[in-house]
Amino acid sequence: MKYYAGIDLGGTFIKCGIVDEEGHILSKEKIPTGRERPYGEIARDMAQLAAGLAGRAGVPAGGLTAAGIGSPGIVDSARGIIVYNNNIGWKKVPLAAEVRKHLGVPVYATNDANAAALGESFAGTAKKFHSCVFVTLGTGVGGGIVADGALLEGNRSAGAEIGHMVIRAGGEKCTCGRKGCFEAYASATALIRQTKRAMEKDRASALWKIASTLDDVDGKTAFDGARMGDRTAEKVVKNYVAYLAEGLTNLANIFRPDAIVLGGGVCAEGEALLAPLRRKLNRMLYGGTKYAPVELLAASLGNDAGLVGAAHFAQQRAEEA
Amino acid sequence: MKYYAGIDLGGTFIKCGIVDEEGHILSKEKIPTGRERPYGEIARDMAQLAAGLAGRAGVPAGGLTAAGIGSPGIVDSARGIIVYNNNIGWKKVPLAAEVRKHLGVPVYATNDANAAALGESFAGTAKKFHSCVFVTLGTGVGGGIVADGALLEGNRSAGAEIGHMVIRAGGEKCTCGRKGCFEAYASATALIRQTKRAMEKDRASALWKIASTLDDVDGKTAFDGARMGDRTAEKVVKNYVAYLAEGLTNLANIFRPDAIVLGGGVCAEGEALLAPLRRKLNRMLYGGTKYAPVELLAASLGNDAGLVGAAHFAQQRAEEA
């Protein structure tokens, strides 16, 4: 059995796990990122954390085959360089090489959404499928595409920016500069904006009982209101689901994957979100659902998807090397 | 040197060529499809045409390694079955097996837009690139995706339906049942509809000098009017280019290919179409053009793309087998 370290770099925490070649986590831990520090210190912490966890998992010294890092931002996976990370404020940081210096095994890096996609595909909800599109609904809409077990990263790993697919030309402004991006309608941020707008228009809505001020609105508010039977909340949810379904159907028609996997906080709604989405997707899917159906699933690894995927990414790259 | 037959099946003509392993066409010919006939007869014609052309090209008897067919509709490429072809009226036709019976070599089949994509990627305008998205602007909007030299066909070859990506939710009705598909804005059919609508609203437009009745409008009319300086025509072209750019930028952000290749009749406009499209694409591309630029190119193989690609598809599958 071979063992890999999977590292999930976030703006607040660094999560690390020792993962075997079948995707089982043997040990894991998280430490604060301390993102204001020089990257060299952060890289050293990553290596120490991985080495310590390997020992704790009973992996003998020198028993780690490789390590993988999932990082936010644009990551040049062929070179292990964090090209641009808005979150931590990095530009062209040779993170993989830096961690390798301390850890002494090959280190690889990929984008965090790609890592999560690979994790769900290899060891999570999409394990039995050949191909999947992973869509994470958070501050933005991130994505990862897995075909025949491998990531489709695009030229210099700059692809899979599925949040920046316009679904309503001329619509909501997006942070990327375009108007009408999927992200501007389907992210948790977008849902919160939509909920606030609806509340401002309807002072009598039960939504005001769930969130007493607009600042208290989160991605759950509208779903909670809809469960209480509030008409305004129902409309917000219906509208959100409709746009989300448009984007997911686009991805289904473009990739025709075996499955679409939804991750991110909004997914905690479970079937309240998935059931109506599935109906819409199946109704809109090009050519219908008989010939090549597309499953719609919730992610199952939660916060571990990133580190499991990062470890598997390292496994794939180490095997190719 | 190995030789392959490439067959491009259309509703009106069957085109066939003998293609060497480097993508050069040694001989080619087209014959009427006679689509009302049983598929067995059409398959026999395909085999006879290929065998005859091989002889004419000086390929010795038994010198063909394999044959490939590009067919409109949904093609299950793993089984060589035409699942559904609206154009010829076929359902579940085992075309590859039927042609093989007569030709005596392995026969493979894929969708015609996929074949054209592979042709342009292997021997055409995208030859020097690793990955490309091929977009054909005709009656509909078809597509083919090539990554590292291989087609991305999706589950049961049902993917790459890029025309059925909604770019304006709630917009123009599409033949697929959704509203606002890329195809409903960017196909030649859509351009003709947009031109006619503009003419109906402006009886003084110079477009009426180019097309004296609405029935005379084609995909060239608006571009011709714009070249004459007609304001209404310029608006039609500007609007068409804007929607086309939205869809192409989506594909660029999703796949981040080295190149996007445009094919189909509308492409005859050349730089009148490509130059403004390129400006828009470069302005909207996620993360800008510095890190991983995306080239926008016109297809270069014209009507031969399908048969060259079909032959190369056969080459790839035969090498895998």
XYZ file of C-alpha atoms in Angstrom:
642
model
C 0.000 0.000 0.000
C 1.245 3.481 -0.878
C 0.577 6.630 1.152
C 0.171 10.249 0.125
C -0.191 13.534 1.958
C -3.137 15.662 0.832
C -3.000 19.352 1.740
C -5.947 21.719 1.384
C -4.775 25.320 1.541
C -7.390 27.849 2.615
C -7.271 31.517 3.570
C -7.895 30.609 7.232
C -6.773 26.998 7.711
C -4.392 24.511 6.197
C -5.952 21.048 6.337
C -3.784 18.018 5.856
C -4.458 14.297 5.742
C -2.521 11.113 5.129
C -4.432 9.185 2.491
C -3.793 5.690 1.199
C -3.905 4.738 -2.466
C -7.557 3.703 -2.113
C -8.623 7.107 -0.810
C -8.952 6.286 2.899
C -7.868 8.984 5.347
C -5.515 7.589 7.998
C -4.989 10.780 9.982
C -5.823 14.438 9.533
C -5.441 17.808 11.217
C -5.817 21.494 10.507
C -3.652 24.438 11.532
C -4.088 28.189 11.017
C -2.759 29.434 7.670
C -1.262 32.648 8.974
C -1.587 34.019 5.499
C 0.232 37.282 6.218
C 3.515 35.340 6.615
C 6.107 34.779 3.853
C 5.184 31.758 1.739
C 8.350 29.963 2.796
C 7.067 29.705 6.377
C 3.684 28.473 5.236
C 5.342 25.848 3.060
C 7.521 24.704 5.978
C 4.415 24.375 8.181
C 2.739 22.276 5.495
C 5.726 19.925 5.319
C 5.992 19.600 9.122
C 2.257 18.941 9.408
C 2.399 16.251 6.724
C 5.468 14.573 8.233
C 3.937 14.611 11.720
C 0.645 13.161 10.485
C 2.460 10.433 8.575
C 4.225 9.393 11.771
C 0.971 9.442 13.719
C -0.683 7.272 11.049
C 2.068 4.699 11.444
C 3.555 5.399 8.037
C 7.296 4.654 8.420
C 9.919 7.318 7.774
C 10.297 7.622 4.004
C 6.936 5.903 3.610
C 5.201 8.830 1.923
C 5.246 8.474 -1.851
C 4.267 12.057 -2.674
C 2.217 15.017 -1.500
C -0.468 17.044 -3.247
C -1.733 20.551 -2.540
C -5.100 22.013 -3.459
C -4.894 25.804 -3.517
C -7.394 28.539 -4.342
C -6.637 30.671 -7.387
C -4.914 29.871 -10.638
C -2.451 27.026 -10.153
C -0.071 25.941 -12.897
C -0.183 22.255 -12.070
C 2.548 21.242 -14.507
C 4.988 23.472 -12.604
C 3.474 23.441 -9.114
C 3.249 27.215 -9.130
C 0.481 29.296 -7.565
C 0.136 31.774 -10.400
C -2.365 34.015 -8.694
C -4.176 33.697 -5.386
C -6.427 36.586 -4.563
C -7.262 35.067 -1.184
C -3.761 34.937 0.267
C -2.291 37.605 -1.976
C 0.232 35.405 -3.800
C 1.657 35.850 -7.272
C 3.880 33.237 -8.944
C 4.699 31.326 -5.761
C 6.646 28.064 -6.424
C 4.770 26.321 -3.613
C 5.293 22.689 -4.629
C 9.074 23.090 -4.883
C 9.177 24.914 -1.551
C 7.234 22.182 0.289
C 9.349 19.513 -1.375
C 12.520 21.125 0.029
C 11.263 20.377 3.538
C 9.316 17.164 2.978
C 11.768 15.386 0.714
C 9.186 13.740 -1.557
C 7.678 14.897 -4.871
C 5.005 17.558 -4.318
C 2.274 18.515 -6.798
C -0.311 21.292 -6.749
C -3.657 21.945 -8.388
C -6.596 24.306 -7.951
C -8.745 23.577 -4.875
C -11.987 23.041 -6.811
C -10.139 20.651 -9.105
C -8.812 18.793 -6.077
C -12.308 18.518 -4.584
C -13.672 17.280 -7.931
C -10.998 14.612 -8.069
C -11.682 13.638 -4.446
C -15.422 13.185 -5.010
C -14.725 11.309 -8.220
C -12.110 8.957 -6.758
C -13.451 8.297 -3.275
C -16.723 10.189 -2.843
C -20.215 10.381 -4.260
C -19.133 9.917 -7.897
C -16.883 6.931 -7.188
C -18.764 4.542 -9.450
C -18.892 6.943 -12.410
C -16.355 7.425 -15.205
C -16.883 11.136 -15.586
C -18.310 13.961 -13.543
C -18.582 17.706 -13.392
C -18.160 19.047 -9.862
C -19.840 22.375 -9.128
C -19.287 24.155 -5.842
C -21.758 26.813 -4.746
C -19.928 29.107 -2.360
C -18.737 32.702 -2.444
C -18.348 32.036 -6.138
C -19.167 29.089 -8.370
C -16.145 26.862 -8.818
C -15.792 23.719 -10.793
C -13.725 20.729 -11.691
C -14.129 18.355 -14.596
C -13.133 14.708 -14.388
C -13.146 12.491 -17.482
C -11.978 8.872 -17.264
C -10.576 9.557 -13.821
C -8.384 12.487 -14.852
C -8.834 16.225 -14.448
C -9.485 18.366 -17.474
C -7.560 21.470 -16.471
C -7.210 23.317 -19.764
C -4.176 25.155 -21.088
C -1.825 25.968 -18.160
C -4.599 24.741 -15.825
C -6.631 27.880 -16.519
C -9.838 26.070 -17.546
C -12.890 24.767 -15.688
C -13.945 28.335 -14.888
C -17.557 27.246 -15.117
C -18.753 30.089 -12.886
C -17.780 32.438 -15.696
C -20.139 31.003 -18.275
C -22.718 33.643 -19.154
C -26.240 32.234 -18.834
C -28.064 35.532 -19.181
C -26.310 37.932 -21.526
C -26.670 41.490 -20.315
C -27.772 40.342 -16.843
C -26.292 40.662 -13.328
C -22.813 42.162 -13.132
C -20.107 39.642 -12.314
C -16.803 40.285 -10.549
C -15.044 39.132 -13.738
C -16.339 42.121 -15.669
C -18.950 40.312 -17.769
C -22.686 40.490 -17.251
C -24.868 37.462 -16.585
C -22.310 34.860 -15.427
C -23.531 31.627 -13.832
C -21.719 32.708 -10.649
C -23.734 35.936 -10.496
C -26.941 33.861 -10.267
C -26.009 30.586 -8.602
C -23.355 31.288 -5.949
C -24.293 31.539 -2.273
C -23.392 35.221 -2.603
C -25.964 35.576 -5.389
C -28.621 33.749 -3.371
C -28.026 36.086 -0.435
C -28.317 39.123 -2.721
C -31.538 37.736 -4.219
C -32.958 37.094 -0.730
C -32.125 40.613 0.453
C -33.701 42.192 -2.609
C -36.903 40.222 -2.087
C -37.020 41.215 1.591
C -36.583 44.880 0.738
C -39.584 44.628 -1.564
C -41.751 42.728 0.924
C -41.599 44.069 4.461
C -44.367 41.639 5.515
C -42.432 38.526 4.467
C -41.736 35.874 7.113
C -38.102 36.164 5.975
C -37.856 39.125 8.372
C -38.550 36.695 11.246
C -35.635 34.494 10.194
C -33.220 37.354 9.599
C -34.123 40.424 11.585
C -31.705 42.587 9.631
C -30.369 42.237 6.106
C -26.922 41.572 7.558
C -28.261 38.347 9.098
C -29.269 36.906 5.720
C -27.274 33.867 4.651
C -27.585 31.091 2.063
C -30.082 29.241 4.264
C -32.520 32.108 4.891
C -34.620 31.766 1.731
C -34.841 27.961 2.057
C -35.941 28.326 5.713
C -38.589 30.838 4.686
C -39.851 28.561 1.926
C -40.178 25.705 4.428
C -42.375 28.030 6.519
C -44.596 28.543 3.474
C -43.632 32.176 2.906
C -44.550 33.123 -0.678
C -41.720 35.606 -1.127
C -39.166 33.061 0.091
C -40.663 30.419 -2.212
C -40.243 32.779 -5.140
C -36.602 33.445 -4.261
C -35.873 29.706 -4.064
C -37.767 28.972 -7.278
C -35.889 31.666 -9.143
C -32.523 30.540 -7.732
C -33.201 26.922 -8.682
C -34.262 27.954 -12.191
C -30.958 29.739 -12.881
C -28.915 27.005 -11.264
C -30.707 24.471 -13.475
C -29.886 26.475 -16.615
C -26.179 26.424 -15.816
C -26.116 22.762 -14.826
C -28.022 21.752 -17.968
C -25.492 23.679 -20.035
C -22.682 21.696 -18.425
C -24.610 18.452 -18.932
C -25.067 19.209 -22.648
C -21.448 20.265 -23.113
C -19.776 17.379 -21.249
C -22.550 14.779 -21.008
C -20.916 13.452 -17.850
C -22.213 10.430 -15.969
C -22.862 12.708 -13.019
C -22.960 16.296 -11.864
C -21.838 16.659 -8.250
C -22.914 19.679 -6.226
C -20.785 20.909 -3.347
C -20.602 24.006 -1.168
C -22.720 25.314 1.664
C -25.980 25.650 -0.294
C -25.942 21.864 -0.738
C -26.767 21.353 2.913
C -30.388 21.882 1.772
C -30.240 18.356 0.363
C -33.308 17.185 -1.540
C -35.087 20.536 -1.030
C -32.550 21.759 -3.555
C -31.735 18.588 -5.484
C -35.241 17.278 -6.235
C -36.525 20.339 -8.139
C -33.130 20.770 -9.806
C -33.171 17.171 -10.989
C -36.651 17.590 -12.492
C -35.574 20.672 -14.405
C -32.306 19.146 -15.561
C -34.034 16.018 -16.810
C -36.655 18.056 -18.643
C -34.115 20.293 -20.341
C -31.314 17.789 -21.078
C -30.577 17.672 -24.823
C -32.105 14.593 -26.447
C -33.805 13.554 -23.209
C -32.712 11.238 -20.427
C -33.195 7.829 -22.024
C -30.050 7.449 -24.059
C -27.390 8.931 -21.766
C -28.829 10.043 -18.418
C -26.931 12.465 -16.161
C -27.146 11.864 -12.400
C -27.348 14.840 -10.063
C -25.685 14.143 -6.701
C -24.622 15.982 -3.579
C -20.950 15.821 -2.650
C -20.282 13.317 0.120
C -16.782 14.042 1.394
C -17.589 17.513 2.733
C -14.482 19.327 3.963
C -12.300 16.304 3.238
C -12.878 16.367 -0.540
C -10.001 18.788 -1.076
C -7.361 16.850 0.821
C -8.439 13.451 -0.503
C -8.384 14.894 -4.017
C -5.025 16.588 -3.517
C -3.577 13.271 -2.325
C -5.039 11.480 -5.345
C -3.687 14.167 -7.654
C -0.231 13.496 -6.230
C -0.787 9.769 -6.733
C -1.693 10.260 -10.417
C 1.205 12.596 -11.126
C 3.697 10.393 -9.242
C 2.557 7.370 -11.251
C 2.981 9.291 -14.508
C 6.422 10.573 -13.532
C 2.834 4.422 -44.360
C -0.681 3.415 -43.381
C -3.847 4.398 -45.249
C -7.374 5.014 -44.053
C -10.709 5.697 -45.722
C -12.560 8.731 -44.394
C -16.273 8.909 -45.141
C -18.413 11.999 -44.581
C -22.094 11.087 -44.636
C -24.460 13.918 -45.510
C -28.156 14.103 -46.314
C -27.349 14.824 -49.978
C -23.856 13.466 -50.646
C -21.493 10.838 -49.328
C -17.935 12.151 -49.539
C -15.044 9.747 -49.272
C -11.300 10.146 -49.301
C -8.237 7.970 -48.901
C -6.062 9.630 -46.273
C -2.575 8.674 -45.162
C -1.483 8.567 -41.535
C -0.185 12.140 -41.800
C -3.555 13.500 -42.901
C -2.860 13.935 -46.631
C -5.739 13.160 -48.999
C -4.621 10.811 -51.790
C -7.926 10.598 -53.654
C -11.488 11.679 -53.017
C -14.940 11.607 -54.562
C -18.557 12.225 -53.692
C -21.690 10.329 -54.692
C -25.379 11.018 -53.992
C -26.568 9.637 -50.657
C -29.955 8.442 -51.902
C -31.147 8.702 -48.342
C -34.562 7.172 -49.008
C -32.881 3.770 -49.600
C -32.399 1.036 -46.969
C -29.231 1.656 -44.959
C -27.717 -1.596 -46.232
C -27.520 -0.177 -49.747
C -25.986 3.062 -48.535
C -23.401 1.107 -46.529
C -22.555 -1.002 -49.574
C -22.071 2.163 -51.663
C -19.758 3.554 -48.999
C -17.638 0.408 -49.054
C -17.471 0.299 -52.863
C -16.539 3.969 -53.027
C -13.770 3.507 -50.459
C -12.393 0.399 -52.158
C -12.459 2.084 -55.575
C -10.714 5.189 -54.279
C -8.058 3.100 -52.558
C -7.282 1.403 -55.868
C -7.173 4.737 -57.669
C -4.776 6.124 -55.042
C -2.426 3.213 -55.661
C -3.117 1.616 -52.284
C -2.684 -2.125 -52.865
C -5.531 -4.583 -52.178
C -5.664 -5.080 -48.432
C -3.677 -1.894 -47.979
C -6.397 -0.018 -46.106
C -5.900 -0.254 -42.344
C -9.377 0.927 -41.342
C -12.219 3.251 -42.300
C -13.977 6.007 -40.370
C -17.393 7.552 -40.885
C -18.583 10.979 -39.776
C -22.361 11.048 -39.562
C -24.863 13.697 -38.536
C -26.935 12.958 -35.442
C -26.138 11.034 -32.289
C -23.490 8.409 -32.988
C -22.485 5.837 -30.401
C -18.834 5.730 -31.363
C -17.943 2.827 -29.084
C -20.423 0.625 -30.995
C -20.400 2.286 -34.420
C -24.149 2.786 -34.243
C -26.069 5.765 -35.605
C -28.416 6.159 -32.655
C -30.534 8.878 -34.159
C -30.202 10.794 -37.398
C -32.956 13.281 -38.021
C -31.508 14.162 -41.412
C -31.683 10.726 -43.020
C -34.368 9.353 -40.722
C -32.286 6.611 -39.106
C -32.685 5.070 -35.688
C -30.187 2.594 -34.206
C -28.475 1.786 -37.488
C -25.331 -0.415 -37.046
C -23.564 1.448 -39.836
C -19.942 0.628 -38.985
C -20.613 -3.125 -38.866
C -22.567 -2.976 -42.119
C -19.784 -1.138 -44.002
C -17.214 -3.504 -42.517
C -19.101 -6.501 -43.985
C -18.412 -5.153 -47.474
C -15.055 -3.457 -46.973
C -13.356 -6.150 -44.896
C -11.451 -3.785 -42.577
C -12.370 -2.332 -39.160
C -14.839 0.542 -39.490
C -15.499 3.230 -36.867
C -18.075 6.023 -36.701
C -18.421 9.333 -34.911
C -20.550 12.447 -35.125
C -19.805 14.685 -38.142
C -18.952 17.785 -36.092
C -16.620 15.671 -33.972
C -14.985 14.345 -37.136
C -14.521 17.872 -38.495
C -13.043 18.991 -35.154
C -10.569 16.123 -35.232
C -9.709 16.888 -38.880
C -8.951 20.563 -38.174
C -6.995 19.586 -35.086
C -4.914 16.885 -36.756
C -4.296 18.309 -40.199
C -5.970 21.730 -40.411
C -5.814 25.170 -38.864
C -5.285 23.886 -35.294
C -2.513 21.465 -36.231
C 0.107 23.051 -33.995
C -2.159 23.220 -30.942
C -2.711 20.605 -28.228
C -6.362 21.391 -27.659
C -9.147 23.116 -29.518
C -12.867 23.674 -29.488
C -14.384 23.512 -32.959
C -17.600 25.474 -33.475
C -19.553 25.212 -36.703
C -22.055 27.930 -37.565
C -24.583 26.405 -39.917
C -28.258 25.481 -39.735
C -27.486 24.867 -36.085
C -24.376 25.339 -33.969
C -22.372 22.140 -33.746
C -19.189 21.454 -31.929
C -16.333 19.130 -31.248
C -13.804 19.244 -28.452
C -10.251 17.986 -28.856
C -7.914 17.694 -25.873
C -4.405 16.274 -26.289
C -5.345 15.072 -29.756
C -8.393 13.058 -28.683
C -12.099 13.808 -28.903
C -14.053 14.492 -25.763
C -17.328 12.839 -26.715
C -19.077 12.480 -23.354
C -21.082 9.549 -22.077
C -22.174 7.389 -25.057
C -20.843 10.155 -27.330
C -23.776 12.392 -26.409
C -21.704 15.404 -25.333
C -20.242 18.425 -27.126
C -23.747 19.794 -27.724
C -22.370 23.291 -27.383
C -25.210 24.804 -29.419
C -27.502 23.881 -26.549
C -25.772 26.018 -23.961
C -28.180 28.741 -22.838
C -26.509 32.153 -23.075
C -29.638 34.203 -22.498
C -32.062 32.530 -20.130
C -35.646 33.195 -21.154
C -34.569 34.387 -24.627
C -35.147 33.080 -28.178
C -36.918 29.742 -28.453
C -34.642 26.906 -29.490
C -35.613 23.743 -31.369
C -34.460 21.754 -28.312
C -37.275 23.168 -26.191
C -35.186 25.550 -24.082
C -35.076 29.313 -24.434
C -31.933 31.284 -25.143
C -29.574 28.606 -26.518
C -26.322 29.646 -28.209
C -27.683 28.068 -31.410
C -30.753 30.321 -31.329
C -28.452 33.380 -31.518
C -25.324 32.285 -33.355
C -26.345 29.808 -36.089
C -26.676 30.924 -39.712
C -30.406 30.305 -39.259
C -30.444 32.755 -36.346
C -28.494 35.365 -38.328
C -31.003 35.077 -41.178
C -33.895 35.503 -38.734
C -32.197 38.539 -37.166
C -31.607 40.057 -40.628
C -35.227 39.558 -41.694
C -36.560 41.108 -38.481
C -34.378 44.177 -38.957
C -35.506 44.520 -42.583
C -39.158 44.342 -41.590
C -38.581 47.199 -39.175
C -36.630 49.319 -41.656
C -38.120 49.427 -45.137
C -35.534 52.053 -46.181
C -32.539 49.834 -45.350
C -30.072 49.057 -48.122
C -30.590 45.425 -47.144
C -33.647 45.517 -49.425
C -31.297 46.161 -52.360
C -29.289 43.052 -51.530
C -32.296 40.825 -50.905
C -35.367 42.047 -52.742
C -37.632 39.720 -50.764
C -37.223 38.195 -47.315
C -36.901 34.786 -48.967
C -33.655 35.946 -50.581
C -32.000 36.672 -47.235
C -29.075 34.418 -46.393
C -26.188 34.403 -43.929
C -24.250 36.846 -46.120
C -26.937 39.517 -46.481
C -26.278 41.442 -43.271
C -22.493 41.380 -43.755
C -22.934 42.684 -47.339
C -25.200 45.456 -46.072
C -22.696 46.411 -43.386
C -19.940 46.642 -46.007
C -22.188 49.105 -47.893
C -22.395 51.216 -44.732
C -26.065 50.513 -44.031
C -26.785 51.327 -40.376
C -29.456 48.673 -39.929
C -27.165 45.996 -41.370
C -24.306 47.166 -39.149
C -26.558 46.781 -36.122
C -27.541 43.252 -37.124
C -23.890 42.254 -37.533
C -22.864 43.936 -34.269
C -25.622 42.183 -32.368
C -24.817 38.809 -33.959
C -21.106 39.168 -33.166
C -21.919 40.126 -29.564
C -23.917 36.948 -28.928
C -21.420 34.785 -30.763
C -18.661 36.276 -28.587
C -20.594 35.465 -25.397
C -20.864 31.801 -26.349
C -17.255 31.521 -27.507
C -15.970 33.198 -24.342
C -17.998 30.720 -22.289
C -16.309 27.849 -24.116
C -12.912 29.502 -23.680
C -13.454 29.849 -19.908
C -14.771 26.296 -19.550
C -12.100 24.507 -21.608
C -9.308 27.074 -21.845
C -8.254 25.499 -25.121
C -5.230 26.632 -27.092
C -7.582 27.587 -29.907
C -11.199 28.004 -30.893
C -11.791 27.077 -34.524
C -14.800 28.472 -36.365
C -16.307 26.566 -39.275
C -19.517 26.738 -41.303
C -20.794 29.075 -43.997
C -20.766 32.257 -41.891
C -16.970 31.915 -41.625
C -16.574 32.862 -45.264
C -16.767 36.460 -43.948
C -13.203 35.973 -42.698
C -11.712 38.859 -40.754
C -14.939 40.908 -41.019
C -16.252 38.356 -38.539
C -13.065 37.214 -36.798
C -11.461 40.580 -35.974
C -14.341 42.001 -33.870
C -14.941 38.564 -32.325
C -11.297 38.294 -31.307
C -11.390 41.721 -29.656
C -14.469 40.793 -27.637
C -13.149 37.360 -26.687
C -9.845 38.804 -25.505
C -11.610 41.487 -23.488
C -13.967 39.026 -21.779
C -11.654 36.030 -21.266
C -11.423 35.115 -17.578
C -8.160 36.310 -16.039
C -7.147 38.094 -19.246
C -5.049 36.964 -22.182
C -1.546 37.121 -20.730
C -1.332 33.851 -18.833
C -3.103 31.425 -21.165
C -4.253 33.089 -24.384
C -6.889 31.486 -26.613
C -6.435 31.821 -30.384
C -9.480 32.347 -32.579
C -9.042 30.789 -36.022
C -11.085 30.022 -39.107
C -11.256 26.376 -40.179
C -8.927 25.650 -43.093
C -9.949 22.264 -44.465
C -13.411 23.369 -45.627
C -15.483 20.464 -46.905
C -12.607 18.031 -46.402
C -12.477 18.442 -42.605
C -15.087 15.731 -42.075
C -13.426 13.036 -44.167
C -9.906 13.806 -42.946
C -11.202 13.723 -39.366
C -13.162 10.514 -39.936
C -10.008 8.872 -41.320
C -7.991 10.073 -38.325
C -10.676 8.833 -35.962
C -10.329 5.380 -37.555
C -6.548 5.629 -37.183
C -6.822 6.434 -33.455
C -9.330 3.665 -32.765
C -7.414 1.113 -34.827
C -4.220 1.946 -32.913
C -6.041 1.503 -29.595
C -7.612 -1.797 -30.660
